[in-house]
Amino acid sequence: MPAPNTKAPRPASKASGTVADKLLRLGLRHDIDLALHLPLRYEDETQVVPIRDAHAGGSTPAQVEGVVTACEIAYRPRRQLMVTIEDDSGALVMRFLNFYGSQVKQLAAGTRVRARGEVRHGFFGDEMVHPAYKVVVEGAPLPQALTPVYPAGEGLSQAALRSAIAQAMQRLDWHDTLPPAVLDKLSLWPFRPAVELLHNPPPGVDEHALAERSHPAWIRMKFDELLAQQLSLKRAQDARRLHGATPLANVGQLSQALLASLPFRLTGAQQRVLAEIRHDIQQAWPMQRLLQGDVGSGKTVVAALAAAQAIDSGFQAVLMAPTEILAEQHFRKIAAWMAPLGVEVAWLTGSLKKKEKDAARERIASGDAKLIVGTHALIQDAVQFSGVGLVIVDEQHRFGVAQRLALRNKGLEAANQPHQMMMSATPIPRTLAMTYYADLEVSVIDELPPGRTPVLTRIVDQNRRDEVIERVRAAAVEGRQVYWVCPLIEESEALQLQTATDTHATLAAALPELQVGLVHGRMKPAEKQAVMDRFTGGELHLLVATTVIEVGVDVPNASLMVIEHAERFGLSQLHQLRGRVGRGSAASVCLLLYQSPLGPVARERLAIMRETADGFEISRRDLQLRGPGEFLGARQSGQAMLRFADLETDQWLVEAARDVAASLLAQDETTVERHLARWLGSREDFLKA
Ligand code: ADP
Ligand code: MG
């Protein structure tokens, strides 16, 4: 494999098979991988302080040097090694709870050691517990520079890593992948000095900037990494155009009839995004568009109109939702729109009886069913479509990447992919959208249908539950309906279920004149549906529910939402739940019950909910509170691809990288190639995931 051509990356180490194996396990195969394996942090071993000054209390580690005066194994009560060292100023004990016999020999009295660690006041005087130490001779020189600490794998010592990295850096082809004009414009450091500084920070370097990763050397690394990410995502987007797709060119009779039959006019925002989608799906390459719109903004009708265009053009449209409840809601709503216009809508979920399933599959395969709504049962192998032109995935972030790809591949012949539209009510903050979604077009419905009254949100102490129950009664008397969301108990599903059942019993007893229903995730789908039907039909006044109602459920007459133990929910969950009310014209209220005392983060979350109903704002504040890693799940967040850059603190760099990526792709293919080769190399598969 190593080619005579010197451009080919060389194996990092031939000398030691085992070290090379361990390096490989860290993904360090080529010299460039090693050079870009940058320190996590640095240790300052450039100074030795007198033992007397290395005083306890501070949490910064100190380095001392002394001669061993005693080395003994003690039992107090655990077996441990106590090594006393002394210098001219004083003495301290190095204490090891785990140690090898060889250490006892190595640290015999008279040995000179340098030890580095935090000094604490122990029972027997000042001590360092498990210090880093080494045996030295008197007058041994101190390192001139900070010592890098690398991310390491099991059994791979820092020393071995350091030496492998140093060797790789001697062999490396150091050309700068970026043109001088780009470096100038953004005041970026050149590549080589940046990498060298990070591995070997010179004396006097700004340690704070190094630790914060705001040093220009770090900035250069982050920029390069973000640029590689933007380039590869944009490439993926362009590559899509190489796939064919069937143009869905006909905005015909069904589209017109559907639009005419709606009981409302589309909002300006709906019209705009519909125009974007209509344009895209008329092309001969597959659309990949994310339709974002806050809870209640009316994404479903846009989806239905897009589907109508597919059907008008002679193809099937598929709508997939993450839960049965949501899929069923879509089915009902869309079937109610479409069926009177003579369109057969099929319904497929895992919970259907075999006979029903078979019947649905048959209608789908024959092409009689033009619109197919369902859960991920749709991507199971047994389902054959007759010609899918458009795939719509609702609440797409709840599906794994693999599931979405599987659905896309269900399309026509391999050469022709269906157009794909994803819908999400979870607004993605800008930086995340630019990374995770860089290969998608994005349409945003930034306007709610008219006549909505904003939901009034109140934060209420749990011990005022009785008053809350009275409000429920009052709302029901006025003919309104109420949701009561049970506490989330993440640790135990059984307990959560129990709580929901108990809550239902308590509320039914406290409100004997009301019809109270219960819906939770453990019910059989048919039971669940029966309850939802009764609520939708207005038969139930109060619906006690777990978070199964979180997404998509649409009952406009419901105007009061009670969420118990709201402090246990995340912001986006609260926003989704609250979005179940305020869908009709009645003034709606959301009561967030909390158990005091509230922790600072929970308090902040509830305050945000009270202050704003804007999903984008909530999402932005959520990102601040949680950080992007957790925001979408680490693997999906785009952050997962990034080792150095931080989407939160490096937003300007993301934007700069995006701009540079666009201009390089347009004008400078050589630079693009070189940059991607350096930064992706063996990591390309990962980016495709
Ligand atoms: P979401 O974007 O959360 O999925 P839905 O599509 O469920 O929102 O729409 C919420 C409600 O608003 C539904 O009852 C829907 O029929 C209604 N709706 C959608 N568009 C409009 C509009 N332009 N004018 C009035 N009501 C609308
Ligand atoms: Mg929806």
XYZ file of C-alpha atoms and ligand atoms in Angstrom:
717
model
C 0.000 0.000 0.000
C 2.761 2.572 0.735
C 3.456 3.880 -2.753
C 6.805 5.142 -3.967
C 5.011 8.376 -4.703
C 5.932 10.588 -1.776
C 2.555 12.293 -1.813
C 0.946 9.114 -0.571
C 0.406 9.166 3.179
C 2.863 6.952 4.940
C 2.025 4.621 7.775
C 2.670 6.442 11.006
C 4.974 3.915 12.540
C 6.502 0.735 11.312
C 8.794 0.277 14.252
C 6.394 -1.002 16.832
C 3.438 -3.042 15.816
C 1.713 -2.648 19.121
C 2.069 1.118 19.341
C 0.912 1.385 15.742
C -2.116 -0.749 16.588
C -2.979 1.431 19.504
C -2.553 4.531 17.380
C -4.823 3.005 14.776
C -7.463 2.461 17.364
C -7.424 6.215 17.904
C -7.820 6.686 14.178
C -4.186 7.790 13.843
C -3.040 6.149 10.653
C -1.206 8.764 8.643
C 1.356 11.362 9.584
C -1.229 14.072 9.122
C -3.586 12.312 11.535
C -0.859 12.407 14.161
C 0.044 16.003 13.494
C -3.604 16.925 13.898
C -3.953 14.937 17.091
C -3.830 18.057 19.204
C -3.438 18.340 22.954
C -6.451 18.358 25.208
C -4.613 20.579 27.646
C -1.160 21.414 28.918
C 0.712 20.862 32.109
C 3.161 23.344 33.432
C 6.300 21.451 34.392
C 8.568 24.368 33.705
C 8.761 25.410 37.356
C 9.602 23.693 40.600
C 8.370 25.324 43.782
C 9.705 24.757 47.293
C 7.563 22.225 49.143
C 6.690 24.823 51.746
C 5.171 27.039 49.028
C 3.245 24.307 47.242
C 0.579 24.956 49.704
C -2.691 23.252 50.215
C -5.994 24.784 49.336
C -5.454 25.935 45.784
C -6.742 23.578 43.156
C -3.858 24.317 40.806
C -1.307 21.557 40.745
C 2.228 22.362 41.783
C 5.492 20.712 40.923
C 7.996 20.034 43.668
C 11.319 18.238 43.807
C 12.665 16.380 46.804
C 14.539 13.396 48.068
C 12.711 10.365 49.422
C 13.213 10.025 53.155
C 10.724 7.239 53.798
C 8.847 4.743 51.653
C 6.444 2.435 53.391
C 3.354 0.370 52.811
C 0.764 1.322 55.358
C -2.658 -0.102 56.268
C -4.918 2.698 57.345
C -7.180 0.936 56.789
C -6.562 0.259 53.122
C -3.236 -0.904 51.875
C -1.409 2.071 50.478
C 2.032 3.345 49.657
C 3.258 6.396 51.567
C 6.386 8.082 50.275
C 7.791 11.054 52.154
C 9.910 13.514 50.205
C 11.847 16.485 51.532
C 13.548 19.551 50.204
C 15.235 22.415 52.072
C 11.911 24.012 52.860
C 9.795 21.116 54.101
C 8.327 17.683 53.498
C 5.213 16.114 52.056
C 3.809 12.664 51.538
C 3.022 11.147 48.154
C 0.200 8.718 48.754
C -0.701 5.912 46.319
C -3.779 3.794 46.795
C -2.908 1.654 43.808
C 0.714 0.836 43.186
C 3.043 -1.777 41.848
C 5.789 -3.559 43.727
C 8.243 -2.004 41.317
C 7.240 1.435 42.530
C 8.219 0.525 46.056
C 11.710 -0.321 44.832
C 11.885 2.661 42.526
C 11.053 5.081 45.342
C 13.577 3.799 47.879
C 14.981 6.297 50.383
C 17.543 8.616 48.840
C 15.867 8.761 45.427
C 15.303 12.226 43.988
C 11.864 12.770 42.448
C 9.867 15.499 40.788
C 6.202 15.247 41.686
C 3.297 17.158 40.312
C -0.158 17.317 41.782
C -2.496 19.134 44.102
C -1.300 19.483 47.656
C -3.849 18.739 50.367
C -3.813 18.795 54.115
C -4.003 15.130 54.987
C -4.282 13.553 58.374
C -0.521 13.147 58.462
C 0.425 16.501 57.061
C 0.613 17.839 53.521
C 0.180 15.236 50.867
C -0.241 14.627 47.157
C -2.531 11.750 46.270
C -1.457 9.910 43.144
C 0.855 12.612 41.870
C 2.482 12.407 38.483
C 6.134 11.919 39.315
C 9.429 11.016 37.806
C 12.789 10.050 39.170
C 15.451 12.656 38.316
C 19.101 13.315 38.984
C 20.073 16.443 40.836
C 20.187 19.450 38.516
C 18.220 17.761 35.748
C 16.999 20.557 33.465
C 13.354 21.573 33.563
C 11.323 21.554 30.361
C 11.307 24.929 28.639
C 7.748 24.656 27.405
C 4.359 23.551 28.614
C 3.883 19.810 28.377
C 1.022 18.763 26.086
C -1.470 16.193 27.297
C -3.039 14.267 24.433
C -6.253 12.331 24.179
C -4.944 8.797 24.590
C -6.317 5.329 24.308
C -5.903 2.447 26.649
C -2.349 1.339 27.118
C -0.938 4.183 25.083
C 1.327 6.376 27.171
C 1.691 10.093 26.714
C 5.367 9.536 26.058
C 4.662 7.101 23.222
C 2.113 9.456 21.703
C 4.458 12.406 21.978
C 7.216 10.558 20.261
C 4.973 9.244 17.484
C 3.665 12.750 16.908
C 7.143 14.262 16.884
C 8.304 11.718 14.298
C 5.251 12.278 12.146
C 5.839 16.011 12.236
C 9.359 15.538 10.923
C 8.079 13.625 7.909
C 5.033 15.739 7.212
C 4.473 17.643 4.004
C 3.708 21.008 5.516
C 2.204 22.832 2.577
C -0.503 25.272 3.507
C -3.808 24.225 1.967
C -5.197 27.742 2.053
C -4.255 30.481 -0.403
C -2.508 33.515 1.136
C -5.442 35.714 0.185
C -7.752 33.750 2.466
C -5.248 33.849 5.316
C -4.850 37.597 4.891
C -8.497 38.320 4.718
C -9.309 36.464 7.924
C -5.963 37.168 9.629
C -5.358 33.460 9.994
C -2.049 31.990 11.026
C -0.209 29.822 8.511
C -0.698 26.105 9.031
C 2.726 24.934 10.098
C 3.465 27.438 12.866
C -0.034 26.914 14.220
C 0.364 23.141 14.494
C 3.869 23.428 15.891
C 2.842 25.885 18.537
C 0.005 23.689 19.707
C 2.275 20.676 20.134
C 5.154 22.657 21.596
C 3.978 25.908 23.098
C 6.990 28.194 23.521
C 7.875 29.722 26.889
C 5.765 32.760 27.614
C 2.859 31.656 25.458
C -0.542 32.991 26.457
C -1.633 30.004 28.521
C -5.090 31.303 29.034
C -5.689 31.651 25.291
C -4.344 28.138 24.813
C -6.652 26.719 27.446
C -9.633 28.616 26.082
C -8.712 27.640 22.548
C -8.881 31.251 21.504
C -5.181 31.407 20.608
C -4.629 32.176 16.897
C -3.075 28.745 16.487
C -6.310 27.156 17.659
C -8.367 29.498 15.523
C -6.500 28.318 12.453
C -7.197 24.667 13.337
C -10.853 25.333 13.978
C -11.226 27.259 10.790
C -9.602 24.519 8.745
C -11.803 21.923 10.328
C -14.996 23.901 9.771
C -13.986 24.634 6.214
C -13.478 20.930 5.544
C -16.890 20.250 6.988
C -18.572 22.913 4.875
C -16.788 21.759 1.750
C -17.760 18.151 2.209
C -21.361 18.955 3.013
C -21.682 21.228 0.015
C -20.146 18.529 -2.102
C -22.718 16.040 -0.839
C -25.374 18.515 -1.793
C -23.969 18.899 -5.287
C -23.587 15.143 -5.640
C -27.313 14.846 -5.178
C -27.804 16.566 -8.462
C -26.090 13.633 -10.120
C -28.966 11.449 -9.011
C -31.929 11.660 -11.232
C -35.416 12.285 -9.953
C -38.694 12.336 -11.742
C -39.876 15.873 -12.244
C -43.284 16.309 -10.610
C -44.239 18.978 -13.034
C -47.980 18.957 -12.949
C -49.747 21.334 -10.594
C -53.048 20.067 -11.851
C -56.575 19.321 -10.982
C -56.063 17.800 -7.550
C -53.795 20.621 -6.420
C -56.375 23.193 -7.520
C -59.292 21.349 -6.006
C -57.530 20.816 -2.701
C -56.599 24.451 -2.422
C -60.155 25.493 -3.264
C -61.671 23.141 -0.712
C -59.649 24.299 2.285
C -61.694 26.134 4.889
C -58.960 28.772 5.170
C -56.567 30.775 3.075
C -52.886 29.930 3.169
C -50.778 32.412 5.069
C -48.178 34.374 3.150
C -45.469 32.191 4.646
C -47.264 29.000 3.618
C -47.621 30.320 0.089
C -43.967 31.193 -0.078
C -42.693 27.811 1.108
C -45.180 26.021 -1.111
C -43.794 27.913 -4.087
C -40.265 26.854 -3.092
C -41.290 23.231 -2.811
C -43.282 23.291 -6.041
C -40.314 24.659 -7.870
C -37.913 22.081 -6.417
C -39.966 19.018 -7.136
C -40.336 20.025 -10.758
C -36.612 19.509 -11.211
C -34.976 16.383 -12.547
C -32.818 15.952 -9.439
C -34.110 15.096 -5.991
C -35.228 17.850 -3.697
C -33.978 17.661 -0.150
C -35.738 20.349 1.701
C -36.325 20.912 5.361
C -39.576 22.629 6.154
C -39.299 24.348 9.476
C -42.215 25.944 11.145
C -43.105 26.525 14.717
C -45.708 24.376 16.377
C -49.103 25.213 14.875
C -47.728 27.118 11.903
C -49.568 24.828 9.482
C -47.016 22.499 7.963
C -49.490 19.689 7.320
C -51.444 21.508 4.656
C -48.241 22.427 2.869
C -47.306 18.750 2.911
C -50.710 17.822 1.536
C -50.396 20.335 -1.287
C -46.947 19.050 -2.178
C -48.368 15.519 -2.174
C -51.161 16.681 -4.463
C -48.599 17.824 -6.990
C -46.942 14.395 -6.920
C -50.302 12.705 -7.420
C -51.255 15.149 -10.173
C -48.018 14.154 -11.857
C -48.927 10.474 -11.704
C -46.892 9.363 -8.695
C -47.442 8.269 -5.143
C -46.635 10.424 -2.153
C -45.582 8.999 1.197
C -45.874 10.706 4.569
C -44.040 9.149 7.480
C -44.457 10.234 11.101
C -42.517 9.114 14.174
C -45.437 7.940 16.316
C -48.717 6.163 15.713
C -50.723 8.970 17.231
C -49.142 11.527 14.999
C -49.387 9.368 11.901
C -53.032 8.771 12.626
C -53.669 12.486 13.043
C -52.094 13.162 9.699
C -54.022 10.370 8.133
C -57.352 11.642 9.366
C -56.731 15.214 8.506
C -55.315 14.523 5.080
C -57.852 11.844 4.241
C -60.597 14.279 5.161
C -59.146 16.733 2.662
C -58.277 14.247 -0.046
C -60.951 11.561 0.028
C -63.772 13.878 -1.116
C -61.557 14.693 -4.084
C -61.403 11.044 -5.013
C -57.893 10.272 -3.775
C -57.329 6.992 -1.998
C -55.232 7.433 1.122
C -53.668 4.316 2.642
C -52.696 3.896 6.221
C -49.949 1.626 7.442
C -48.541 1.189 10.909
C -47.016 -1.669 12.838
C -50.119 -2.120 14.953
C -52.533 -3.002 12.154
C -53.866 -6.541 12.109
C -52.167 -8.745 9.576
C -55.192 -8.762 7.343
C -55.490 -4.992 7.328
C -51.788 -4.696 6.732
C -51.889 -7.054 3.793
C -54.813 -5.184 2.314
C -53.019 -1.862 2.689
C -49.855 -3.277 1.145
C -51.807 -4.505 -1.788
C -53.420 -1.138 -2.434
C -49.996 0.475 -2.141
C -48.324 -1.983 -4.497
C -51.064 -1.750 -7.089
C -50.850 2.024 -7.113
C -54.507 2.408 -6.191
C -53.429 4.155 -3.018
C -51.990 7.461 -4.114
C -51.086 8.849 -0.753
C -49.633 6.622 1.941
C -49.445 7.727 5.545
C -47.808 5.753 8.316
C -45.051 5.145 10.784
C -41.682 3.542 10.141
C -43.651 0.395 9.282
C -43.491 2.012 5.852
C -39.819 1.294 5.510
C -40.089 -2.358 6.337
C -39.101 -4.556 3.513
C -42.438 -6.109 2.718
C -43.893 -2.803 1.539
C -43.669 -2.363 -2.223
C -44.646 0.944 -3.705
C -45.790 1.399 -7.239
C -43.998 4.653 -7.934
C -43.049 7.097 -5.227
C -42.411 10.646 -6.369
C -42.296 12.409 -3.031
C -41.407 11.333 0.477
C -42.360 13.542 3.393
C -40.948 12.884 6.836
C -42.554 14.661 9.752
C -40.595 15.565 12.866
C -37.623 14.251 11.018
C -35.151 14.699 13.859
C -36.887 11.853 15.661
C -35.908 9.404 12.993
C -32.417 8.092 12.706
C -30.392 8.933 9.644
C -30.497 5.282 8.583
C -34.280 5.211 8.642
C -34.498 8.278 6.466
C -32.062 6.872 3.967
C -33.984 3.600 3.858
C -37.148 5.435 2.968
C -35.431 7.455 0.323
C -34.089 4.277 -1.246
C -37.572 2.891 -1.424
C -38.135 5.145 -4.357
C -38.156 4.324 -7.989
C -35.284 2.667 -9.826
C -31.962 3.341 -8.185
C -31.191 6.021 -10.729
C -34.267 7.950 -9.784
C -34.689 9.030 -6.208
C -37.908 10.452 -4.842
C -37.980 14.079 -3.846
C -37.710 14.400 -0.127
C -39.165 16.862 2.271
C -38.571 16.878 5.979
C -40.687 18.760 8.443
C -39.647 19.923 11.864
C -41.176 22.045 14.548
C -37.922 22.058 16.450
C -36.249 25.147 15.135
C -32.607 24.522 14.646
C -30.361 27.363 15.702
C -28.531 28.976 12.857
C -25.075 27.577 13.521
C -26.391 24.063 13.837
C -28.444 24.441 10.714
C -25.340 25.566 8.867
C -23.489 22.441 9.875
C -25.904 19.596 10.359
C -28.184 20.806 7.623
C -25.633 22.317 5.298
C -26.665 19.895 2.572
C -30.359 20.683 2.807
C -32.366 23.561 1.472
C -34.409 25.103 4.232
C -37.856 26.657 4.036
C -39.260 28.404 7.043
C -42.891 29.134 7.871
C -42.341 32.179 10.021
C -45.941 33.213 10.511
C -48.831 31.649 12.398
C -52.306 31.422 10.877
C -54.403 34.452 11.782
C -56.761 34.504 14.708
C -54.568 32.582 17.100
C -54.509 33.992 20.571
C -51.160 33.666 22.259
C -51.030 31.100 25.032
C -50.745 32.650 28.443
C -48.187 30.723 30.478
C -48.195 30.655 34.260
C -45.784 29.005 36.619
C -47.586 27.499 39.589
C -46.323 25.785 42.715
C -47.349 22.140 42.805
C -48.962 22.640 46.203
C -51.624 24.797 44.551
C -52.879 21.779 42.652
C -56.383 22.163 44.116
C -56.766 25.598 42.553
C -55.542 24.182 39.276
C -58.190 21.451 39.431
C -60.805 24.180 39.887
C -59.578 25.881 36.721
C -59.930 22.618 34.871
C -63.531 22.388 36.043
C -64.219 25.970 35.009
C -62.760 25.428 31.537
C -64.860 22.307 31.036
C -67.986 24.130 32.143
C -67.299 26.671 29.416
C -67.191 23.856 26.911
C -63.430 23.834 26.519
C -61.149 20.837 26.733
C -58.077 20.298 28.836
C -54.817 18.352 28.675
C -53.131 17.264 31.862
C -49.601 16.064 31.294
C -48.180 13.688 33.881
C -44.717 13.986 35.319
C -41.865 12.644 33.326
C -40.022 9.950 35.231
C -37.003 9.158 33.186
C -35.547 6.549 35.474
C -38.522 4.233 35.428
C -41.138 3.680 32.815
C -43.127 1.544 35.241
C -43.227 4.349 37.759
C -44.208 6.807 35.065
C -47.078 4.583 34.067
C -48.147 4.187 37.660
C -48.102 7.941 38.143
C -50.230 8.473 35.058
C -52.759 5.914 36.263
C -52.824 7.458 39.738
C -53.183 10.962 38.349
C -56.064 9.823 36.223
C -57.792 8.218 39.197
C -57.280 11.276 41.405
C -58.541 13.700 38.800
C -61.510 11.546 37.890
C -62.433 11.412 41.583
C -61.922 15.150 42.082
C -63.951 15.991 38.965
C -66.801 13.490 39.057
C -68.983 15.529 36.704
C -66.323 15.482 33.941
C -65.389 12.782 31.488
C -61.723 12.078 32.098
C -59.611 10.000 29.733
C -56.116 8.565 30.002
C -53.580 7.991 27.273
C -50.055 6.687 27.693
C -47.351 5.015 25.682
C -47.965 1.540 27.010
C -51.547 1.267 25.797
C -52.387 -0.826 22.794
C -52.595 1.395 19.728
C -56.293 0.667 19.296
C -57.032 1.651 22.897
C -54.926 4.728 22.510
C -56.768 5.654 19.383
C -60.152 5.099 20.974
C -59.272 7.545 23.728
C -57.890 10.094 21.276
C -61.045 9.774 19.215
C -63.204 10.491 22.211
C -61.135 13.540 23.014
C -61.068 14.811 19.449
C -64.815 14.228 19.203
C -65.391 16.361 22.287
C -66.679 13.497 24.400
C -63.876 13.764 26.935
C -63.402 17.014 28.837
C -60.042 16.180 30.257
C -57.279 14.082 28.803
C -54.639 12.855 31.216
C -51.579 12.014 29.191
C -47.932 11.184 29.251
C -45.687 12.824 26.694
C -47.186 10.649 23.952
C -49.200 13.736 23.075
C -46.072 15.776 22.678
C -45.975 16.013 18.929
C -48.541 16.983 16.424
C -51.784 16.289 18.221
C -54.294 18.826 16.992
C -57.521 19.448 18.867
C -58.415 23.133 18.385
C -61.039 23.150 21.112
C -58.475 22.335 23.796
C -57.512 25.553 25.527
C -55.988 24.607 28.851
C -52.781 22.667 29.296
C -51.519 21.600 32.692
C -48.024 20.167 32.942
C -47.086 18.593 36.236
C -43.502 18.700 37.429
C -42.691 20.956 34.539
C -39.206 21.324 35.995
C -38.374 17.831 34.796
C -39.019 18.558 31.142
C -36.642 20.023 28.636
C -37.406 23.306 26.930
C -38.245 21.939 23.532
C -40.502 19.343 25.101
C -42.346 22.026 27.049
C -42.688 24.090 23.906
C -44.081 21.138 21.974
C -46.495 20.285 24.763
C -47.681 23.851 25.097
C -48.205 23.936 21.344
C -51.140 21.528 21.797
C -53.225 24.488 22.966
C -53.741 27.870 21.354
C -54.819 26.151 18.128
C -58.327 27.539 18.085
C -59.690 31.001 18.591
C -60.258 30.675 22.336
C -57.731 32.271 24.684
C -55.536 29.460 25.918
C -53.598 28.968 29.106
C -50.678 26.755 29.977
C -50.001 26.058 33.638
C -46.547 24.812 34.474
C -46.698 23.149 37.863
C -43.412 22.827 39.656
C -42.107 21.252 42.794
C -40.034 23.601 44.874
C -37.232 24.130 45.446
C -36.265 24.746 41.839
C -32.673 24.371 40.728
C -31.163 27.278 38.804
C -31.399 25.656 35.369
C -34.979 24.509 35.870
C -35.898 27.972 37.095
C -34.329 29.492 34.008
C -36.182 27.078 31.731
C -39.552 27.878 33.247
C -38.823 31.596 33.090
C -38.022 31.266 29.383
C -41.318 29.461 28.826
C -43.198 32.239 30.559
C -41.382 34.957 28.655
C -41.622 33.726 25.113
C -43.709 31.566 22.828
C -41.341 31.937 19.901
C -39.907 28.541 19.066
C -36.741 29.999 17.575
C -36.044 32.080 20.618
C -36.696 29.107 22.884
C -34.410 27.020 20.804
C -31.660 29.595 20.949
C -31.917 29.854 24.729
C -32.007 26.078 24.946
C -28.770 25.882 23.045
C -27.226 28.315 25.502
C -28.402 26.281 28.458
C -27.473 22.897 27.129
C -24.821 23.238 24.491
C -25.190 21.871 20.993
C -23.924 18.358 21.705
C -27.061 17.446 23.548
C -29.287 19.514 21.374
C -29.933 17.029 18.639
C -28.157 14.084 20.080
C -24.430 14.135 19.695
C -24.214 12.066 16.565
C -26.646 14.142 14.613
C -25.586 17.506 15.833
C -22.819 18.201 13.399
C -20.728 18.784 16.483
C -19.912 15.097 16.349
C -17.919 15.695 13.211
C -15.953 18.430 14.881
C -12.986 17.855 17.084
C -11.789 21.366 17.694
C -14.443 23.888 16.813
C -17.318 24.600 19.119
C -20.540 25.542 17.392
C -21.560 27.745 20.224
C -18.494 29.856 20.768
C -17.162 29.761 17.221
C -20.195 30.920 15.339
C -18.319 33.601 13.414
C -15.854 30.969 12.253
C -18.673 28.775 11.002
C -19.954 31.679 8.964
C -16.508 32.570 7.673
C -15.894 28.937 6.731
C -19.173 28.752 4.893
C -18.360 31.848 2.850
C -14.855 30.677 2.030
C -16.223 27.231 1.107
C -18.650 28.756 -1.334
C -16.009 30.843 -3.048
C -13.446 28.030 -3.201
C -15.964 25.635 -4.690
C -16.756 28.199 -7.314
C -13.198 29.140 -8.254
C -10.518 26.950 -6.843
C -11.025 23.228 -7.207
C -7.354 22.473 -6.430
C -7.540 24.097 -3.036
C -10.774 22.283 -2.285
C -9.152 18.948 -3.089
C -6.059 19.630 -1.077
C -7.958 20.861 1.903
C -10.359 17.929 1.960
C -7.523 15.455 1.506
C -5.715 16.878 4.495
C -8.677 17.192 6.809
C -10.877 14.294 5.875
C -8.528 11.682 4.553
C -9.646 8.556 6.337
C -12.573 10.245 8.022
C -14.717 10.534 4.968
C -16.991 7.609 5.846
C -17.790 9.234 9.085
C -19.020 12.348 7.396
C -21.256 10.387 5.132
C -23.042 8.746 8.034
P -47.969 22.157 12.550
O -47.142 23.085 11.744
O -47.675 22.267 14.020
O -47.894 20.745 12.055
P -50.679 21.978 11.673
O -50.357 21.699 10.269
O -51.141 20.854 12.520
O -49.452 22.685 12.381
O -51.721 23.159 11.705
C -52.255 23.629 12.899
C -53.709 24.007 12.718
O -53.828 25.170 11.926
C -54.506 22.944 12.000
O -55.771 22.840 12.619
C -54.608 23.475 10.587
O -55.724 22.970 9.907
C -54.707 24.953 10.815
N -54.218 25.785 9.717
C -53.188 25.524 8.894
N -52.993 26.533 8.016
C -53.932 27.457 8.304
C -54.255 28.742 7.750
N -53.574 29.266 6.741
N -55.292 29.408 8.293
C -55.984 28.887 9.330
N -55.740 27.700 9.886
C -54.717 26.982 9.387
Mg -47.480 18.890 12.643
